């Protein structure tokens, strides 16, 4: 399973690394770039699954931080991924409470078990996501 993250290298140590790009309105370009990686990785690992999480936007002037629930970035990711990636290779799962979108490879032995494993990975990685 791959969790795809996208931010500018120059901001990798910033708490606002995701917002630096997002605030420029590049949502669509970011997800399209990430989606281009999927066919390449499928050639290498035919059973690979993917997870997207829509990072919270931070208003850099007021330092107001968006909630984890149904983030702005997630809403755009969900819209684009659902249109660009079909259901032949992947089962799609949406969790608005955690702003996550899962593409579980249909070749997984048990798609629902794989989904749960990925959700558990999210819980362990992002300990402030309470509603997974």
Tab-separated table of N, CA and C in Angstrom:
chain	number	residue	atom	x	y	z
A	1	UNK	N	0.839	-1.162	0.000
A	1	UNK	CA	0.000	0.000	0.000
A	1	UNK	C	0.888	1.230	0.000
A	2	UNK	N	0.513	2.199	-0.807
A	2	UNK	CA	1.220	3.466	-0.867
A	2	UNK	C	0.296	4.577	-0.405
A	3	UNK	N	0.796	5.412	0.471
A	3	UNK	CA	0.105	6.643	0.848
A	3	UNK	C	0.832	7.755	0.108
A	4	UNK	N	0.136	8.425	-0.757
A	4	UNK	CA	0.768	9.420	-1.610
A	4	UNK	C	0.691	10.794	-0.945
A	5	UNK	N	1.860	11.411	-0.798
A	5	UNK	CA	1.950	12.757	-0.228
A	5	UNK	C	2.610	13.653	-1.254
A	6	UNK	N	2.215	14.904	-1.263
A	6	UNK	CA	2.738	15.820	-2.263
A	6	UNK	C	2.956	17.174	-1.614
A	7	UNK	N	4.195	17.639	-1.636
A	7	UNK	CA	4.517	18.974	-1.169
A	7	UNK	C	5.854	19.390	-1.779
A	8	UNK	N	6.138	20.678	-1.739
A	8	UNK	CA	7.393	21.181	-2.298
A	8	UNK	C	8.552	20.810	-1.390
A	9	UNK	N	9.607	20.309	-1.977
A	9	UNK	CA	10.779	19.884	-1.224
A	9	UNK	C	11.298	21.006	-0.324
A	10	UNK	N	11.280	22.222	-0.808
A	10	UNK	CA	11.823	23.334	-0.041
A	10	UNK	C	11.047	23.591	1.251
A	11	UNK	N	9.805	23.105	1.341
A	11	UNK	CA	8.981	23.310	2.536
A	11	UNK	C	8.849	22.048	3.381
A	12	UNK	N	9.650	21.016	3.125
A	12	UNK	CA	9.467	19.712	3.776
A	12	UNK	C	9.516	19.763	5.298
A	13	UNK	N	10.158	20.770	5.885
A	13	UNK	CA	10.255	20.864	7.347
A	13	UNK	C	9.225	21.826	7.940
A	14	UNK	N	8.413	22.404	7.097
A	14	UNK	CA	7.419	23.376	7.549
A	14	UNK	C	6.137	22.691	7.998
A	15	UNK	N	5.544	23.205	9.077
A	15	UNK	CA	4.229	22.717	9.510
A	15	UNK	C	3.156	23.029	8.472
A	16	UNK	N	3.455	23.968	7.581
A	16	UNK	CA	2.497	24.402	6.575
A	16	UNK	C	2.839	23.872	5.190
A	17	UNK	N	3.633	22.795	5.098
A	17	UNK	CA	4.138	22.326	3.802
A	17	UNK	C	3.040	22.021	2.798
A	18	UNK	N	1.898	21.505	3.249
A	18	UNK	CA	0.817	21.195	2.315
A	18	UNK	C	0.063	22.459	1.914
A	19	UNK	N	-0.113	23.372	2.830
A	19	UNK	CA	-0.847	24.602	2.546
A	19	UNK	C	-0.089	25.531	1.614
A	20	UNK	N	1.207	25.448	1.591
A	20	UNK	CA	1.995	26.317	0.708
A	20	UNK	C	1.565	26.123	-0.743
A	21	UNK	N	1.295	24.892	-1.139
A	21	UNK	CA	0.846	24.605	-2.506
A	21	UNK	C	-0.659	24.810	-2.619
A	22	UNK	N	-1.397	24.268	-1.667
A	22	UNK	CA	-2.853	24.299	-1.724
A	22	UNK	C	-3.376	25.723	-1.819
A	23	UNK	N	-2.787	26.621	-1.082
A	23	UNK	CA	-3.266	27.999	-1.091
A	23	UNK	C	-3.071	28.674	-2.439
A	24	UNK	N	-2.309	28.059	-3.327
A	24	UNK	CA	-2.134	28.606	-4.673
A	24	UNK	C	-3.202	28.067	-5.627
A	25	UNK	N	-4.095	27.196	-5.149
A	25	UNK	CA	-5.179	26.684	-5.972
A	25	UNK	C	-4.780	25.559	-6.904
A	26	UNK	N	-3.733	24.823	-6.580
A	26	UNK	CA	-3.241	23.753	-7.448
A	26	UNK	C	-3.805	22.378	-7.101
A	27	UNK	N	-4.959	22.317	-6.475
A	27	UNK	CA	-5.537	21.039	-6.058
A	27	UNK	C	-5.569	20.015	-7.188
A	28	UNK	N	-6.163	20.402	-8.289
A	28	UNK	CA	-6.322	19.476	-9.410
A	28	UNK	C	-4.998	18.976	-9.946
A	29	UNK	N	-4.043	19.870	-10.125
A	29	UNK	CA	-2.733	19.484	-10.642
A	29	UNK	C	-2.011	18.532	-9.691
A	30	UNK	N	-2.164	18.751	-8.391
A	30	UNK	CA	-1.506	17.889	-7.410
A	30	UNK	C	-2.032	16.464	-7.525
A	31	UNK	N	-3.332	16.292	-7.537
A	31	UNK	CA	-3.880	14.934	-7.568
A	31	UNK	C	-3.640	14.262	-8.914
A	32	UNK	N	-3.718	15.008	-10.003
A	32	UNK	CA	-3.438	14.427	-11.318
A	32	UNK	C	-1.994	13.925	-11.366
A	33	UNK	N	-1.063	14.692	-10.809
A	33	UNK	CA	0.342	14.262	-10.757
A	33	UNK	C	0.467	12.973	-9.952
A	34	UNK	N	-0.192	12.903	-8.820
A	34	UNK	CA	-0.150	11.685	-7.993
A	34	UNK	C	-0.764	10.496	-8.723
A	35	UNK	N	-1.862	10.710	-9.430
A	35	UNK	CA	-2.533	9.617	-10.142
A	35	UNK	C	-1.670	9.048	-11.271
A	36	UNK	N	-0.788	9.853	-11.829
A	36	UNK	CA	0.090	9.368	-12.897
A	36	UNK	C	1.072	8.311	-12.404
A	37	UNK	N	1.296	8.246	-11.122
A	37	UNK	CA	2.210	7.271	-10.536
A	37	UNK	C	1.555	5.877	-10.457
A	38	UNK	N	0.246	5.823	-10.367
A	38	UNK	CA	-0.458	4.556	-10.147
A	38	UNK	C	-0.162	3.520	-11.229
A	39	UNK	N	-0.296	3.807	-12.520
A	39	UNK	CA	-0.001	2.775	-13.531
A	39	UNK	C	1.452	2.292	-13.478
A	40	UNK	N	2.357	3.180	-13.144
A	40	UNK	CA	3.773	2.805	-13.052
A	40	UNK	C	3.970	1.809	-11.913
A	41	UNK	N	3.376	2.094	-10.761
A	41	UNK	CA	3.517	1.198	-9.620
A	41	UNK	C	2.777	-0.123	-9.833
A	42	UNK	N	1.661	-0.085	-10.546
A	42	UNK	CA	0.937	-1.325	-10.854
A	42	UNK	C	1.767	-2.262	-11.736
A	43	UNK	N	2.597	-1.706	-12.605
A	43	UNK	CA	3.472	-2.542	-13.428
A	43	UNK	C	4.492	-3.263	-12.557
A	44	UNK	N	4.943	-2.612	-11.506
A	44	UNK	CA	5.936	-3.194	-10.605
A	44	UNK	C	5.306	-4.146	-9.592
A	45	UNK	N	4.129	-3.776	-9.089
A	45	UNK	CA	3.445	-4.548	-8.045
A	45	UNK	C	1.958	-4.599	-8.377
A	46	UNK	N	1.531	-5.669	-8.987
A	46	UNK	CA	0.169	-5.741	-9.531
A	46	UNK	C	-0.929	-5.724	-8.474
A	47	UNK	N	-0.599	-5.950	-7.221
A	47	UNK	CA	-1.630	-5.976	-6.174
A	47	UNK	C	-1.580	-4.748	-5.251
A	48	UNK	N	-0.860	-3.719	-5.657
A	48	UNK	CA	-0.686	-2.539	-4.820
A	48	UNK	C	-2.005	-1.782	-4.627
A	49	UNK	N	-2.179	-1.213	-3.442
A	49	UNK	CA	-3.326	-0.367	-3.118
A	49	UNK	C	-2.812	1.028	-2.794
A	50	UNK	N	-3.726	2.005	-2.759
A	50	UNK	CA	-3.329	3.399	-2.546
A	50	UNK	C	-4.271	4.078	-1.559
A	51	UNK	N	-3.730	5.047	-0.848
A	51	UNK	CA	-4.531	5.844	0.079
A	51	UNK	C	-4.190	7.313	-0.112
A	52	UNK	N	-5.205	8.120	-0.147
A	52	UNK	CA	-5.042	9.569	-0.225
A	52	UNK	C	-5.669	10.163	1.024
A	53	UNK	N	-5.025	11.124	1.597
A	53	UNK	CA	-5.635	11.848	2.699
A	53	UNK	C	-5.535	13.333	2.391
A	54	UNK	N	-6.631	14.016	2.547
A	54	UNK	CA	-6.664	15.444	2.250
A	54	UNK	C	-6.188	16.238	3.449
A	55	UNK	N	-4.955	16.699	3.398
A	55	UNK	CA	-4.383	17.465	4.505
A	55	UNK	C	-5.224	18.702	4.804
A	56	UNK	N	-5.181	19.089	6.044
A	56	UNK	CA	-5.919	20.285	6.456
A	56	UNK	C	-5.225	21.529	5.929
A	57	UNK	N	-6.007	22.474	5.484
A	57	UNK	CA	-5.474	23.752	5.037
A	57	UNK	C	-5.261	24.640	6.261
A	58	UNK	N	-4.168	25.373	6.241
A	58	UNK	CA	-3.862	26.328	7.299
A	58	UNK	C	-3.844	27.717	6.684
A	59	UNK	N	-4.658	28.602	7.251
A	59	UNK	CA	-4.625	29.998	6.813
A	59	UNK	C	-3.377	30.615	7.442
A	60	UNK	N	-2.390	30.914	6.635
A	60	UNK	CA	-1.104	31.372	7.166
A	60	UNK	C	-1.181	32.762	7.800
A	61	UNK	N	-2.208	33.525	7.507
A	61	UNK	CA	-2.339	34.857	8.128
A	61	UNK	C	-2.932	34.750	9.531
A	62	UNK	N	-4.028	33.992	9.653
A	62	UNK	CA	-4.693	33.875	10.956
A	62	UNK	C	-4.255	32.632	11.727
A	63	UNK	N	-3.527	31.723	11.058
A	63	UNK	CA	-3.108	30.429	11.596
A	63	UNK	C	-4.309	29.545	11.956
A	64	UNK	N	-5.455	29.832	11.357
A	64	UNK	CA	-6.641	29.006	11.559
A	64	UNK	C	-6.437	27.704	10.797
A	65	UNK	N	-6.672	26.569	11.473
A	65	UNK	CA	-6.449	25.253	10.892
A	65	UNK	C	-7.793	24.588	10.629
A	66	UNK	N	-7.946	24.076	9.429
A	66	UNK	CA	-9.158	23.382	9.035
A	66	UNK	C	-9.319	22.087	9.839
A	67	UNK	N	-10.541	21.684	10.083
A	67	UNK	CA	-10.831	20.413	10.745
A	67	UNK	C	-10.377	19.249	9.868
A	68	UNK	N	-10.180	18.067	10.470
A	68	UNK	CA	-9.853	16.857	9.708
A	68	UNK	C	-11.032	16.368	8.869
A	69	UNK	N	-12.226	16.754	9.226
A	69	UNK	CA	-13.434	16.235	8.596
A	69	UNK	C	-13.685	16.930	7.257
A	70	UNK	N	-13.787	16.119	6.182
A	70	UNK	CA	-14.203	16.607	4.869
A	70	UNK	C	-13.437	17.865	4.448
A	71	UNK	N	-12.117	17.791	4.467
A	71	UNK	CA	-11.291	18.954	4.148
A	71	UNK	C	-11.495	19.408	2.706
A	72	UNK	N	-11.119	20.643	2.477
A	72	UNK	CA	-11.224	21.223	1.138
A	72	UNK	C	-10.428	20.385	0.130
A	73	UNK	N	-9.220	20.046	0.484
A	73	UNK	CA	-8.360	19.255	-0.408
A	73	UNK	C	-8.995	17.880	-0.667
A	74	UNK	N	-9.509	17.247	0.379
A	74	UNK	CA	-10.140	15.935	0.249
A	74	UNK	C	-11.322	15.977	-0.718
A	75	UNK	N	-12.159	16.993	-0.619
A	75	UNK	CA	-13.340	17.075	-1.490
A	75	UNK	C	-12.922	17.093	-2.965
A	76	UNK	N	-11.869	17.796	-3.268
A	76	UNK	CA	-11.388	17.845	-4.655
A	76	UNK	C	-10.752	16.520	-5.042
A	77	UNK	N	-9.918	15.950	-4.151
A	77	UNK	CA	-9.304	14.643	-4.424
A	77	UNK	C	-10.389	13.603	-4.713
A	78	UNK	N	-11.400	13.566	-3.843
A	78	UNK	CA	-12.477	12.581	-3.982
A	78	UNK	C	-13.163	12.715	-5.340
A	79	UNK	N	-13.446	13.920	-5.747
A	79	UNK	CA	-14.106	14.175	-7.013
A	79	UNK	C	-13.246	13.698	-8.190
A	80	UNK	N	-11.982	14.059	-8.187
A	80	UNK	CA	-11.105	13.707	-9.304
A	80	UNK	C	-10.804	12.211	-9.338
A	81	UNK	N	-10.461	11.631	-8.185
A	81	UNK	CA	-10.115	10.200	-8.148
A	81	UNK	C	-11.310	9.358	-8.583
A	82	UNK	N	-12.489	9.687	-8.111
A	82	UNK	CA	-13.664	8.891	-8.474
A	82	UNK	C	-13.958	8.945	-9.969
A	83	UNK	N	-13.575	10.027	-10.627
A	83	UNK	CA	-13.791	10.150	-12.073
A	83	UNK	C	-12.654	9.545	-12.892
A	84	UNK	N	-11.423	9.611	-12.400
A	84	UNK	CA	-10.256	9.187	-13.173
A	84	UNK	C	-9.883	7.719	-12.979
A	85	UNK	N	-10.243	7.130	-11.849
A	85	UNK	CA	-9.871	5.741	-11.552
A	85	UNK	C	-11.143	4.896	-11.514
A	86	UNK	N	-11.198	3.906	-12.372
A	86	UNK	CA	-12.380	3.048	-12.447
A	86	UNK	C	-12.422	1.998	-11.353
A	87	UNK	N	-13.367	1.081	-11.491
A	87	UNK	CA	-13.577	0.043	-10.474
A	87	UNK	C	-13.085	-1.335	-10.920
A	88	UNK	N	-12.517	-1.426	-12.111
A	88	UNK	CA	-12.026	-2.720	-12.574
A	88	UNK	C	-10.842	-3.189	-11.727
A	89	UNK	N	-9.919	-2.302	-11.432
A	89	UNK	CA	-8.723	-2.657	-10.667
A	89	UNK	C	-8.885	-2.383	-9.182
A	90	UNK	N	-9.642	-1.341	-8.834
A	90	UNK	CA	-9.730	-0.913	-7.437
A	90	UNK	C	-11.162	-0.808	-6.937
A	91	UNK	N	-11.341	-1.145	-5.650
A	91	UNK	CA	-12.562	-0.809	-4.924
A	91	UNK	C	-12.307	0.528	-4.255
A	92	UNK	N	-13.292	1.395	-4.279
A	92	UNK	CA	-13.144	2.754	-3.745
A	92	UNK	C	-13.837	2.849	-2.387
A	93	UNK	N	-13.148	3.459	-1.423
A	93	UNK	CA	-13.709	3.674	-0.093
A	93	UNK	C	-13.433	5.108	0.332
A	94	UNK	N	-14.470	5.768	0.818
A	94	UNK	CA	-14.385	7.165	1.228
A	94	UNK	C	-14.648	7.251	2.728
A	95	UNK	N	-13.805	8.010	3.433
A	95	UNK	CA	-14.045	8.282	4.846
A	95	UNK	C	-13.961	9.793	5.039
A	96	UNK	N	-15.105	10.448	5.018
A	96	UNK	CA	-15.133	11.904	5.141
A	96	UNK	C	-14.667	12.363	6.512
A	97	UNK	N	-14.903	11.546	7.551
A	97	UNK	CA	-14.496	11.923	8.902
A	97	UNK	C	-12.986	12.087	9.014
A	98	UNK	N	-12.236	11.317	8.235
A	98	UNK	CA	-10.772	11.397	8.251
A	98	UNK	C	-10.225	11.991	6.957
A	99	UNK	N	-11.114	12.460	6.092
A	99	UNK	CA	-10.720	13.017	4.791
A	99	UNK	C	-9.780	12.084	4.040
A	100	UNK	N	-10.156	10.810	4.006
A	100	UNK	CA	-9.305	9.831	3.311
A	100	UNK	C	-10.080	9.119	2.206
A	101	UNK	N	-9.341	8.746	1.187
A	101	UNK	CA	-9.888	8.048	0.030
A	101	UNK	C	-8.983	6.858	-0.227
A	102	UNK	N	-9.551	5.659	-0.183
A	102	UNK	CA	-8.771	4.436	-0.361
A	102	UNK	C	-9.102	3.785	-1.692
A	103	UNK	N	-8.060	3.346	-2.378
A	103	UNK	CA	-8.187	2.531	-3.584
A	103	UNK	C	-7.604	1.161	-3.222
A	104	UNK	N	-8.474	0.221	-2.919
A	104	UNK	CA	-8.026	-1.112	-2.518
A	104	UNK	C	-8.021	-1.994	-3.763
A	105	UNK	N	-6.873	-2.558	-4.043
A	105	UNK	CA	-6.706	-3.398	-5.221
A	105	UNK	C	-7.633	-4.608	-5.119
A	106	UNK	N	-8.398	-4.850	-6.167
A	106	UNK	CA	-9.344	-5.962	-6.171
A	106	UNK	C	-8.662	-7.323	-6.163
A	107	UNK	N	-7.349	-7.354	-6.404
A	107	UNK	CA	-6.614	-8.614	-6.331
A	107	UNK	C	-6.209	-8.976	-4.905
A	108	UNK	N	-6.478	-8.074	-3.955
A	108	UNK	CA	-6.187	-8.374	-2.548
A	108	UNK	C	-6.996	-9.601	-2.148
A	109	UNK	N	-6.409	-10.437	-1.306
A	109	UNK	CA	-7.109	-11.670	-0.888
A	109	UNK	C	-8.478	-11.373	-0.311
A	110	UNK	N	-8.572	-10.335	0.486
A	110	UNK	CA	-9.842	-9.953	1.075
A	110	UNK	C	-9.862	-8.423	1.147
A	111	UNK	N	-10.650	-7.819	0.287
A	111	UNK	CA	-10.668	-6.361	0.164
A	111	UNK	C	-11.056	-5.701	1.491
A	112	UNK	N	-12.042	-6.236	2.198
A	112	UNK	CA	-12.474	-5.602	3.450
A	112	UNK	C	-11.393	-5.708	4.533
A	113	UNK	N	-10.640	-6.793	4.552
A	113	UNK	CA	-9.534	-6.923	5.504
A	113	UNK	C	-8.431	-5.938	5.158
A	114	UNK	N	-8.113	-5.802	3.882
A	114	UNK	CA	-7.083	-4.851	3.435
A	114	UNK	C	-7.504	-3.429	3.794
A	115	UNK	N	-8.777	-3.113	3.601
A	115	UNK	CA	-9.295	-1.791	3.957
A	115	UNK	C	-9.061	-1.525	5.449
A	116	UNK	N	-9.392	-2.483	6.289
A	116	UNK	CA	-9.234	-2.331	7.744
A	116	UNK	C	-7.754	-2.158	8.110
A	117	UNK	N	-6.869	-2.919	7.456
A	117	UNK	CA	-5.429	-2.801	7.719
A	117	UNK	C	-4.942	-1.379	7.405
A	118	UNK	N	-5.408	-0.838	6.299
A	118	UNK	CA	-4.991	0.513	5.912
A	118	UNK	C	-5.566	1.543	6.885
A	119	UNK	N	-6.812	1.371	7.287
A	119	UNK	CA	-7.398	2.285	8.269
A	119	UNK	C	-6.617	2.242	9.585
A	120	UNK	N	-6.195	1.059	9.990
A	120	UNK	CA	-5.392	0.944	11.209
A	120	UNK	C	-4.049	1.648	11.052
A	121	UNK	N	-3.457	1.540	9.865
A	121	UNK	CA	-2.208	2.239	9.603
A	121	UNK	C	-2.410	3.753	9.726
A	122	UNK	N	-3.540	4.244	9.216
A	122	UNK	CA	-3.841	5.668	9.347
A	122	UNK	C	-3.968	6.053	10.823
A	123	UNK	N	-4.651	5.238	11.620
A	123	UNK	CA	-4.806	5.525	13.057
A	123	UNK	C	-3.455	5.626	13.747
A	124	UNK	N	-2.562	4.705	13.411
A	124	UNK	CA	-1.242	4.697	14.045
A	124	UNK	C	-0.376	5.859	13.573
A	125	UNK	N	-0.497	6.215	12.316
A	125	UNK	CA	0.331	7.274	11.750
A	125	UNK	C	-0.170	8.661	12.129
A	126	UNK	N	-1.477	8.830	12.096
A	126	UNK	CA	-2.098	10.128	12.368
A	126	UNK	C	-2.941	9.989	13.623
A	127	UNK	N	-2.318	10.089	14.789
A	127	UNK	CA	-3.005	9.809	16.036
A	127	UNK	C	-4.084	10.832	16.394
A	128	UNK	N	-4.183	11.922	15.652
A	128	UNK	CA	-5.234	12.889	15.929
A	128	UNK	C	-6.474	12.689	15.052
A	129	UNK	N	-6.513	11.591	14.294
A	129	UNK	CA	-7.717	11.245	13.525
A	129	UNK	C	-8.550	10.290	14.374
A	130	UNK	N	-9.586	10.807	14.984
A	130	UNK	CA	-10.352	10.025	15.944
A	130	UNK	C	-11.479	9.201	15.326
A	131	UNK	N	-11.885	9.543	14.135
A	131	UNK	CA	-13.107	8.955	13.588
A	131	UNK	C	-12.865	7.951	12.468
A	132	UNK	N	-11.753	7.269	12.492
A	132	UNK	CA	-11.498	6.265	11.454
A	132	UNK	C	-12.151	4.966	11.887
